[in-house]
GROMACS .gro file of C-alpha atoms in nm:
model
  364
    1MET     CA    1   0.992   1.918   1.132
    2GLU     CA    2   0.628   1.930   1.032
    3PHE     CA    3   0.465   1.658   0.830
    4ASN     CA    4   0.320   1.741   0.494
    5ASN     CA    5  -0.004   1.579   0.384
    6LYS     CA    6   0.158   1.282   0.212
    7LYS     CA    7   0.386   1.200   0.501
    8LEU     CA    8   0.101   1.238   0.745
    9GLU     CA    9  -0.116   1.014   0.531
   10LYS     CA   10   0.154   0.747   0.502
   11THR     CA   11   0.230   0.768   0.874
   12SER     CA   12  -0.139   0.735   0.957
   13LYS     CA   13  -0.172   0.430   0.735
   14LEU     CA   14   0.136   0.276   0.890
   15ILE     CA   15   0.004   0.336   1.242
   16ASN     CA   16  -0.333   0.192   1.143
   17TYR     CA   17  -0.171  -0.123   1.004
   18VAL     CA   18   0.045  -0.158   1.315
   19ILE     CA   19  -0.265  -0.131   1.534
   20ALA     CA   20  -0.443  -0.392   1.323
   21ILE     CA   21  -0.147  -0.633   1.327
   22VAL     CA   22  -0.089  -0.595   1.702
   23LEU     CA   23  -0.456  -0.657   1.776
   24CYS     CA   24  -0.454  -0.953   1.536
   25GLY     CA   25  -0.148  -1.097   1.711
   26PHE     CA   26  -0.306  -1.080   2.055
   27LEU     CA   27  -0.630  -1.230   1.925
   28ILE     CA   28  -0.435  -1.515   1.765
   29SER     CA   29  -0.247  -1.581   2.090
   30LEU     CA   30  -0.567  -1.580   2.294
   31SER     CA   31  -0.752  -1.804   2.050
   32GLY     CA   32  -0.455  -2.041   2.031
   33LYS     CA   33  -0.456  -2.077   2.407
   34LEU     CA   34  -0.831  -2.136   2.408
   35ILE     CA   35  -0.824  -2.388   2.123
   36ASP     CA   36  -0.534  -2.576   2.283
   37ASP     CA   37  -0.736  -2.610   2.601
   38VAL     CA   38  -1.033  -2.733   2.399
   39ASP     CA   39  -0.819  -2.992   2.219
   40GLU     CA   40  -0.709  -3.129   2.556
   41TRP     CA   41  -1.065  -3.211   2.654
   42GLU     CA   42  -1.020  -3.552   2.496
   43GLU     CA   43  -0.696  -3.733   2.420
   44LYS     CA   44  -0.624  -3.874   2.078
   45PRO     CA   45  -0.691  -4.251   2.059
   46LEU     CA   46  -0.388  -4.477   2.101
   47VAL     CA   47  -0.349  -4.819   1.941
   48GLU     CA   48  -0.292  -4.977   2.283
   49GLU     CA   49  -0.652  -4.897   2.374
   50PHE     CA   50  -0.781  -5.137   2.107
   51GLN     CA   51  -0.544  -5.429   2.160
   52ASN     CA   52  -0.646  -5.755   2.331
   53HIS     CA   53  -0.374  -5.744   2.593
   54GLU     CA   54  -0.463  -6.083   2.746
   55PHE     CA   55  -0.443  -6.249   2.405
   56LEU     CA   56  -0.111  -6.082   2.325
   57LYS     CA   57   0.030  -6.166   2.667
   58HIS     CA   58  -0.075  -6.530   2.632
   59LYS     CA   59   0.081  -6.556   2.286
   60GLU     CA   60   0.402  -6.392   2.403
   61PHE     CA   61   0.417  -6.640   2.692
   62GLU     CA   62   0.373  -6.929   2.450
   63ILE     CA   63   0.644  -6.787   2.223
   64GLN     CA   64   0.877  -6.760   2.521
   65ASP     CA   65   0.802  -7.122   2.612
   66ILE     CA   66   0.876  -7.231   2.256
   67ASP     CA   67   1.200  -7.031   2.258
   68ASN     CA   68   1.307  -7.217   2.571
   69LYS     CA   69   1.226  -7.552   2.410
   70ILE     CA   70   1.409  -7.456   2.093
   71GLU     CA   71   1.708  -7.352   2.301
   72LEU     CA   72   1.715  -7.693   2.475
   73LYS     CA   73   1.667  -7.877   2.147
   74SER     CA   74   1.941  -7.671   1.986
   75ALA     CA   75   2.180  -7.756   2.268
   76LYS     CA   76   2.093  -8.125   2.230
   77LEU     CA   77   2.131  -8.095   1.854
   78SER     CA   78   2.477  -7.947   1.898
   79SER     CA   79   2.572  -8.234   2.131
   80VAL     CA   80   2.446  -8.493   1.883
   81GLN     CA   81   2.638  -8.326   1.602
   82ASN     CA   82   2.956  -8.344   1.809
   83THR     CA   83   2.887  -8.712   1.885
   84ILE     CA   84   2.829  -8.784   1.517
   85ARG     CA   85   3.161  -8.625   1.432
   86VAL     CA   86   3.329  -8.856   1.685
   87VAL     CA   87   3.138  -9.161   1.555
   88ASN     CA   88   3.225  -9.073   1.198
   89GLY     CA   89   3.590  -9.050   1.297
   90ASN     CA   90   3.576  -9.387   1.474
   91TYR     CA   91   3.405  -9.549   1.179
   92ALA     CA   92   3.657  -9.402   0.936
   93ASN     CA   93   3.948  -9.525   1.146
   94ALA     CA   94   3.795  -9.871   1.184
   95LYS     CA   95   3.724  -9.890   0.812
   96LYS     CA   96   4.078  -9.789   0.728
   97SER     CA   97   4.220 -10.045   0.974
   98TYR     CA   98   3.996 -10.314   0.833
   99ASP     CA   99   4.094 -10.234   0.476
  100ASN     CA  100   4.463 -10.243   0.564
  101TRP     CA  101   4.427 -10.571   0.752
  102LEU     CA  102   4.226 -10.724   0.468
  103GLU     CA  103   4.493 -10.626   0.217
  104ALA     CA  104   4.760 -10.785   0.435
  105ARG     CA  105   4.557 -11.104   0.471
  106LYS     CA  106   4.532 -11.139   0.095
  107THR     CA  107   4.909 -11.135   0.083
  108VAL     CA  108   4.961 -11.389   0.363
  109GLY     CA  109   4.657 -11.599   0.270
  110SER     CA  110   4.576 -11.791   0.591
  111PRO     CA  111   4.235 -11.972   0.606
  112ARG     CA  112   4.248 -11.973   0.986
  113GLU     CA  113   4.192 -11.604   0.982
  114ASP     CA  114   3.836 -11.625   0.834
  115LYS     CA  115   3.690 -11.597   1.181
  116GLU     CA  116   3.890 -11.284   1.244
  117VAL     CA  117   3.760 -11.141   0.917
  118LEU     CA  118   3.406 -11.196   1.035
  119SER     CA  119   3.487 -11.044   1.373
  120ARG     CA  120   3.641 -10.735   1.221
  121ALA     CA  121   3.351 -10.698   0.975
  122LYS     CA  122   3.105 -10.729   1.260
  123GLU     CA  123   3.291 -10.462   1.456
  124LEU     CA  124   3.285 -10.234   1.153
  125ASP     CA  125   2.911 -10.293   1.115
  126GLU     CA  126   2.860 -10.190   1.476
  127PHE     CA  127   3.039  -9.860   1.409
  128TYR     CA  128   2.823  -9.804   1.102
  129LYS     CA  129   2.506  -9.891   1.291
  130THR     CA  130   2.596  -9.647   1.569
  131GLN     CA  131   2.664  -9.381   1.309
  132GLN     CA  132   2.322  -9.427   1.150
  133GLU     CA  133   2.143  -9.424   1.487
  134TRP     CA  134   2.296  -9.090   1.574
  135LYS     CA  135   2.202  -8.951   1.234
  136ILE     CA  136   1.843  -9.062   1.288
  137GLU     CA  137   1.839  -8.888   1.624
  138LEU     CA  138   1.990  -8.577   1.462
  139ASN     CA  139   1.713  -8.571   1.200
  140GLN     CA  140   1.451  -8.624   1.469
  141ILE     CA  141   1.577  -8.331   1.676
  142SER     CA  142   1.597  -8.112   1.366
  143GLY     CA  143   1.237  -8.202   1.282
  144GLU     CA  144   1.124  -8.117   1.635
  145ILE     CA  145   1.299  -7.779   1.614
  146GLU     CA  146   1.131  -7.713   1.279
  147VAL     CA  147   0.788  -7.795   1.426
  148LEU     CA  148   0.853  -7.560   1.718
  149SER     CA  149   0.969  -7.286   1.478
  150ASN     CA  150   0.650  -7.326   1.274
  151GLN     CA  151   0.444  -7.294   1.592
  152LYS     CA  152   0.639  -6.984   1.685
  153ASN     CA  153   0.576  -6.832   1.341
  154ALA     CA  154   0.206  -6.909   1.374
  155PHE     CA  155   0.195  -6.731   1.710
  156HIS     CA  156   0.377  -6.431   1.561
  157GLU     CA  157   0.127  -6.423   1.275
  158ALA     CA  158  -0.161  -6.428   1.524
  159ILE     CA  159   0.000  -6.140   1.714
  160ASN     CA  160   0.045  -5.941   1.391
  161LYS     CA  161  -0.319  -5.996   1.296
  162GLU     CA  162  -0.428  -5.875   1.637
  163ILE     CA  163  -0.210  -5.564   1.605
  164GLU     CA  164  -0.345  -5.496   1.255
  165ARG     CA  165  -0.700  -5.528   1.386
  166ALA     CA  166  -0.616  -5.284   1.665
  167TYR     CA  167  -0.473  -5.035   1.413
  168GLU     CA  168  -0.786  -5.061   1.199
  169GLU     CA  169  -1.003  -4.993   1.503
  170ARG     CA  170  -0.777  -4.702   1.595
  171GLU     CA  171  -0.810  -4.553   1.245
  172LYS     CA  172  -1.187  -4.557   1.280
  173ALA     CA  173  -1.161  -4.395   1.622
  174ILE     CA  174  -0.918  -4.132   1.490
  175ARG     CA  175  -1.158  -4.041   1.209
  176ALA     CA  176  -1.433  -3.992   1.465
  177TYR     CA  177  -1.192  -3.797   1.686
  178ASP     CA  178  -1.079  -3.573   1.398
  179LEU     CA  179  -1.441  -3.505   1.304
  180LYS     CA  180  -1.520  -3.414   1.663
  181VAL     CA  181  -1.218  -3.181   1.685
  182PHE     CA  182  -1.318  -3.019   1.355
  183LEU     CA  183  -1.676  -2.963   1.469
  184ILE     CA  184  -1.557  -2.810   1.797
  185ARG     CA  185  -1.321  -2.578   1.610
  186LEU     CA  186  -1.595  -2.498   1.360
  187LEU     CA  187  -1.823  -2.403   1.648
  188PHE     CA  188  -1.567  -2.144   1.760
  189ILE     CA  189  -1.422  -2.025   1.428
  190LEU     CA  190  -1.730  -2.003   1.203
  191PRO     CA  191  -1.890  -1.717   1.403
  192ILE     CA  192  -1.552  -1.539   1.404
  193LEU     CA  193  -1.522  -1.576   1.026
  194LEU     CA  194  -1.878  -1.455   0.966
  195LEU     CA  195  -1.816  -1.159   1.194
  196GLY     CA  196  -1.496  -1.077   1.004
  197ILE     CA  197  -1.684  -1.084   0.673
  198LEU     CA  198  -1.951  -0.859   0.824
  199PHE     CA  199  -1.684  -0.610   0.932
  200ILE     CA  200  -1.541  -0.602   0.579
  201VAL     CA  201  -1.881  -0.535   0.426
  202LYS     CA  202  -2.016  -0.286   0.681
  203PHE     CA  203  -1.725  -0.111   0.852
  204ARG     CA  204  -1.458  -0.043   0.589
  205LYS     CA  205  -1.522   0.332   0.614
  206HIS     CA  206  -1.555   0.337   0.992
  207LYS     CA  207  -1.321   0.564   1.185
  208TYR     CA  208  -1.215   0.266   1.395
  209TRP     CA  209  -1.152   0.051   1.089
  210PRO     CA  210  -0.796  -0.046   1.203
  211LEU     CA  211  -0.952  -0.229   1.499
  212PHE     CA  212  -1.202  -0.399   1.273
  213LEU     CA  213  -0.919  -0.481   1.031
  214GLY     CA  214  -0.726  -0.649   1.312
  215PHE     CA  215  -1.026  -0.869   1.384
  216VAL     CA  216  -1.070  -0.941   1.011
  217LEU     CA  217  -0.707  -1.053   0.979
  218PHE     CA  218  -0.753  -1.269   1.286
  219SER     CA  219  -1.070  -1.426   1.143
  220PHE     CA  220  -0.894  -1.523   0.819
  221TYR     CA  221  -0.596  -1.657   1.011
  222ALA     CA  222  -0.829  -1.861   1.231
  223PHE     CA  223  -1.004  -2.000   0.924
  224PHE     CA  224  -0.699  -2.093   0.716
  225PHE     CA  225  -0.470  -2.205   1.000
  226GLY     CA  226  -0.710  -2.305   1.275
  227LEU     CA  227  -0.985  -2.479   1.079
  228VAL     CA  228  -0.880  -2.578   0.726
  229PRO     CA  229  -0.589  -2.805   0.836
  230TYR     CA  230  -0.833  -2.993   1.060
  231LEU     CA  231  -1.080  -3.074   0.786
  232PRO     CA  232  -1.153  -3.449   0.786
  233SER     CA  233  -0.968  -3.602   0.494
  234TYR     CA  234  -1.166  -3.914   0.396
  235GLY     CA  235  -0.908  -3.985   0.129
  236GLY     CA  236  -0.874  -3.617   0.040
  237TYR     CA  237  -1.227  -3.582  -0.099
  238ILE     CA  238  -1.348  -3.343   0.171
  239ARG     CA  239  -1.046  -3.111   0.152
  240TYR     CA  240  -1.044  -3.098  -0.226
  241THR     CA  241  -1.420  -3.039  -0.233
  242VAL     CA  242  -1.390  -2.754   0.018
  243GLY     CA  243  -1.103  -2.609  -0.185
  244ILE     CA  244  -1.314  -2.620  -0.501
  245ILE     CA  245  -1.610  -2.456  -0.327
  246LEU     CA  246  -1.393  -2.179  -0.180
  247SER     CA  247  -1.226  -2.121  -0.517
  248ILE     CA  248  -1.565  -2.090  -0.684
  249LEU     CA  249  -1.698  -1.853  -0.417
  250PHE     CA  250  -1.393  -1.625  -0.409
  251GLY     CA  251  -1.357  -1.644  -0.787
  252THR     CA  252  -1.720  -1.548  -0.839
  253TYR     CA  253  -1.686  -1.261  -0.593
  254ALA     CA  254  -1.368  -1.133  -0.760
  255ILE     CA  255  -1.514  -1.161  -1.111
  256ASN     CA  256  -1.828  -0.974  -1.008
  257LYS     CA  257  -1.623  -0.702  -0.841
  258ILE     CA  258  -1.406  -0.660  -1.150
  259LYS     CA  259  -1.711  -0.648  -1.377
  260THR     CA  260  -1.879  -0.395  -1.150
  261PHE     CA  261  -1.567  -0.179  -1.147
  262ILE     CA  262  -1.542  -0.188  -1.527
  263GLU     CA  263  -1.911  -0.106  -1.569
  264ASN     CA  264  -1.884   0.183  -1.324
  265LYS     CA  265  -1.583   0.314  -1.513
  266LYS     CA  266  -1.773   0.294  -1.839
  267LYS     CA  267  -2.066   0.480  -1.686
  268GLU     CA  268  -1.830   0.736  -1.537
  269LEU     CA  269  -1.669   0.803  -1.872
  270LYS     CA  270  -2.011   0.873  -2.024
  271VAL     CA  271  -2.057   1.163  -1.782
  272SER     CA  272  -1.944   1.508  -1.892
  273THR     CA  273  -1.583   1.606  -1.829
  274THR     CA  274  -1.698   1.887  -1.599
  275GLU     CA  275  -1.887   1.645  -1.376
  276ARG     CA  276  -1.602   1.394  -1.377
  277SER     CA  277  -1.356   1.668  -1.289
  278ARG     CA  278  -1.574   1.769  -0.996
  279ARG     CA  279  -1.578   1.410  -0.865
  280VAL     CA  280  -1.199   1.371  -0.858
  281GLN     CA  281  -1.074   1.367  -0.500
  282THR     CA  282  -0.747   1.526  -0.393
  283GLU     CA  283  -0.594   1.194  -0.288
  284THR     CA  284  -0.678   1.042  -0.626
  285ALA     CA  285  -0.536   1.348  -0.801
  286GLU     CA  286  -0.206   1.324  -0.611
  287LYS     CA  287  -0.162   0.958  -0.700
  288ALA     CA  288  -0.256   1.025  -1.062
  289LEU     CA  289  -0.001   1.306  -1.090
  290ASP     CA  290   0.274   1.097  -0.929
  291ASN     CA  291   0.209   0.815  -1.176
  292HIS     CA  292   0.132   1.052  -1.469
  293MET     CA  293  -0.212   0.901  -1.518
  294CYS     CA  294  -0.550   1.049  -1.591
  295PRO     CA  295  -0.749   1.050  -1.263
  296SER     CA  296  -1.064   0.951  -1.451
  297CYS     CA  297  -0.971   0.674  -1.696
  298GLY     CA  298  -0.630   0.580  -1.555
  299LYS     CA  299  -0.443   0.609  -1.887
  300ASP     CA  300  -0.094   0.759  -1.917
  301PHE     CA  301  -0.107   1.126  -2.015
  302ILE     CA  302   0.256   1.141  -2.135
  303VAL     CA  303   0.276   1.102  -2.513
  304LYS     CA  304   0.592   0.943  -2.649
  305LYS     CA  305   0.719   1.065  -2.988
  306TRP     CA  306   1.018   0.966  -3.195
  307ASP     CA  307   1.280   1.211  -3.312
  308LYS     CA  308   1.239   1.214  -3.689
  309THR     CA  309   1.579   1.381  -3.737
  310ALA     CA  310   1.759   1.065  -3.626
  311GLY     CA  311   1.922   0.863  -3.900
  312LYS     CA  312   1.789   0.525  -4.001
  313LYS     CA  313   2.090   0.350  -3.855
  314ASP     CA  314   2.067   0.540  -3.528
  315LYS     CA  315   1.849   0.421  -3.245
  316ALA     CA  316   1.534   0.632  -3.224
  317ASP     CA  317   1.527   0.865  -2.923
  318THR     CA  318   1.206   0.908  -2.731
  319TYR     CA  319   1.083   1.202  -2.535
  320GLY     CA  320   0.760   1.266  -2.349
  321ILE     CA  321   0.500   1.530  -2.423
  322VAL     CA  322   0.253   1.616  -2.150
  323THR     CA  323  -0.093   1.691  -2.284
  324ASN     CA  324  -0.335   1.937  -2.125
  325PHE     CA  325  -0.628   1.705  -2.192
  326CYS     CA  326  -0.652   1.329  -2.169
  327ARG     CA  327  -0.645   1.192  -2.522
  328PHE     CA  328  -0.854   0.892  -2.413
  329CYS     CA  329  -1.143   1.043  -2.218
  330GLY     CA  330  -1.111   1.420  -2.280
  331LEU     CA  331  -1.068   1.519  -1.914
  332GLU     CA  332  -0.879   1.844  -1.856
  333LEU     CA  333  -0.547   1.763  -1.689
  334PHE     CA  334  -0.344   2.086  -1.675
  335LYS     CA  335  -0.453   2.448  -1.675
  336LYS     CA  336  -0.304   2.784  -1.595
  337CYS     CA  337  -0.367   2.971  -1.275
  338LYS     CA  338  -0.563   3.285  -1.361
  339LYS     CA  339  -0.384   3.479  -1.091
  340CYS     CA  340  -0.020   3.407  -1.174
  341GLY     CA  341  -0.040   3.220  -1.502
  342GLU     CA  342   0.151   2.914  -1.375
  343GLU     CA  343   0.040   2.583  -1.525
  344ASN     CA  344  -0.091   2.339  -1.263
  345PHE     CA  345  -0.246   1.998  -1.244
  346ALA     CA  346  -0.611   2.085  -1.277
  347HIS     CA  347  -0.737   1.861  -0.995
  348LEU     CA  348  -0.516   1.980  -0.709
  349PRO     CA  349  -0.673   2.239  -0.479
  350PHE     CA  350  -0.402   2.510  -0.486
  351CYS     CA  351  -0.164   2.670  -0.733
  352SER     CA  352   0.192   2.549  -0.690
  353CYS     CA  353   0.329   2.900  -0.759
  354CYS     CA  354   0.107   3.154  -0.584
  355GLY     CA  355  -0.102   2.930  -0.358
  356ASP     CA  356  -0.430   3.059  -0.493
  357LYS     CA  357  -0.722   2.818  -0.494
  358MET     CA  358  -0.771   2.651  -0.828
  359SER     CA  359  -1.142   2.629  -0.755
  360ASP     CA  360  -1.151   3.010  -0.737
  361ASN     CA  361  -0.991   3.018  -1.078
  362GLU     CA  362  -1.274   2.806  -1.210
  363SER     CA  363  -1.539   3.036  -1.069
  364GLU     CA  364  -1.392   3.345  -1.225
   0.00000   0.00000   0.00000
């Protein structure tokens, strides 16, 4: 089956885009490999590189020593607490025995037992004294543990300050590292981007444009994915500033292009219809006919009218009327073939009925 012009044109465009995309893919793979090798020239700074390891090791040793002391003190504290529980029990029992004996003595009432009262009271005082001594020792051990804990917290605070200092130094080093990586990437990617822009400006009509297009796609990919994400942040100011500059540049370019296009269209419409008809290319004519548009001004050449016979309550029906001339710019759209009389789109090269050249019809 043979291709007609439209199929051949679409197939050619598809093949061209495939060539461009394949070339772009290989260029991206090659550049990615190259950039990865460049990034490995220098490793990213680690926080360990900025820490005072001797200081941290010394503090950790002191903390370990304090932990050992606290462990011993805690064991001693536990022993004292157990002893105090025993002493408290002994004192409580002695106090209860003394109270019971004293109550019995009041009942019997013997003066000879005054010495025994003093003896029992003295014994009870000894229990109380022992109880208080153990409590004092308990408080002393608790105080020593608290002092050791405060020292341990101070050492931890010193370690945290050292780590924070190391992180601050690392952040400075990372900023310098990121800037270096960005400059290296800029050294590679900026010439590629400039070359891609040059290809767009100079080689859009070149017969090998698909190859140039592949490089252009690669250059934009390299810029937006290989360079922009590596812009130094500095709190976001750099990236936002670059974004604003790019928006202004691309916006200015797009606005100027649109204005130029509109001005050219206005100038084109001032030219005579004969001259404008002569300038219409076959490809433009085919697209205009498919989309029922005037190939000169781009307006729709199908006129919609309403059926006046429809009742007021009925929905108005619409139907299209194709005009022979554009009602907006006056360009001739349809004309009859002088050989067979068939009406054709005026800007296609051959008659759709007899195959005679429409240009020959004009010359007759």
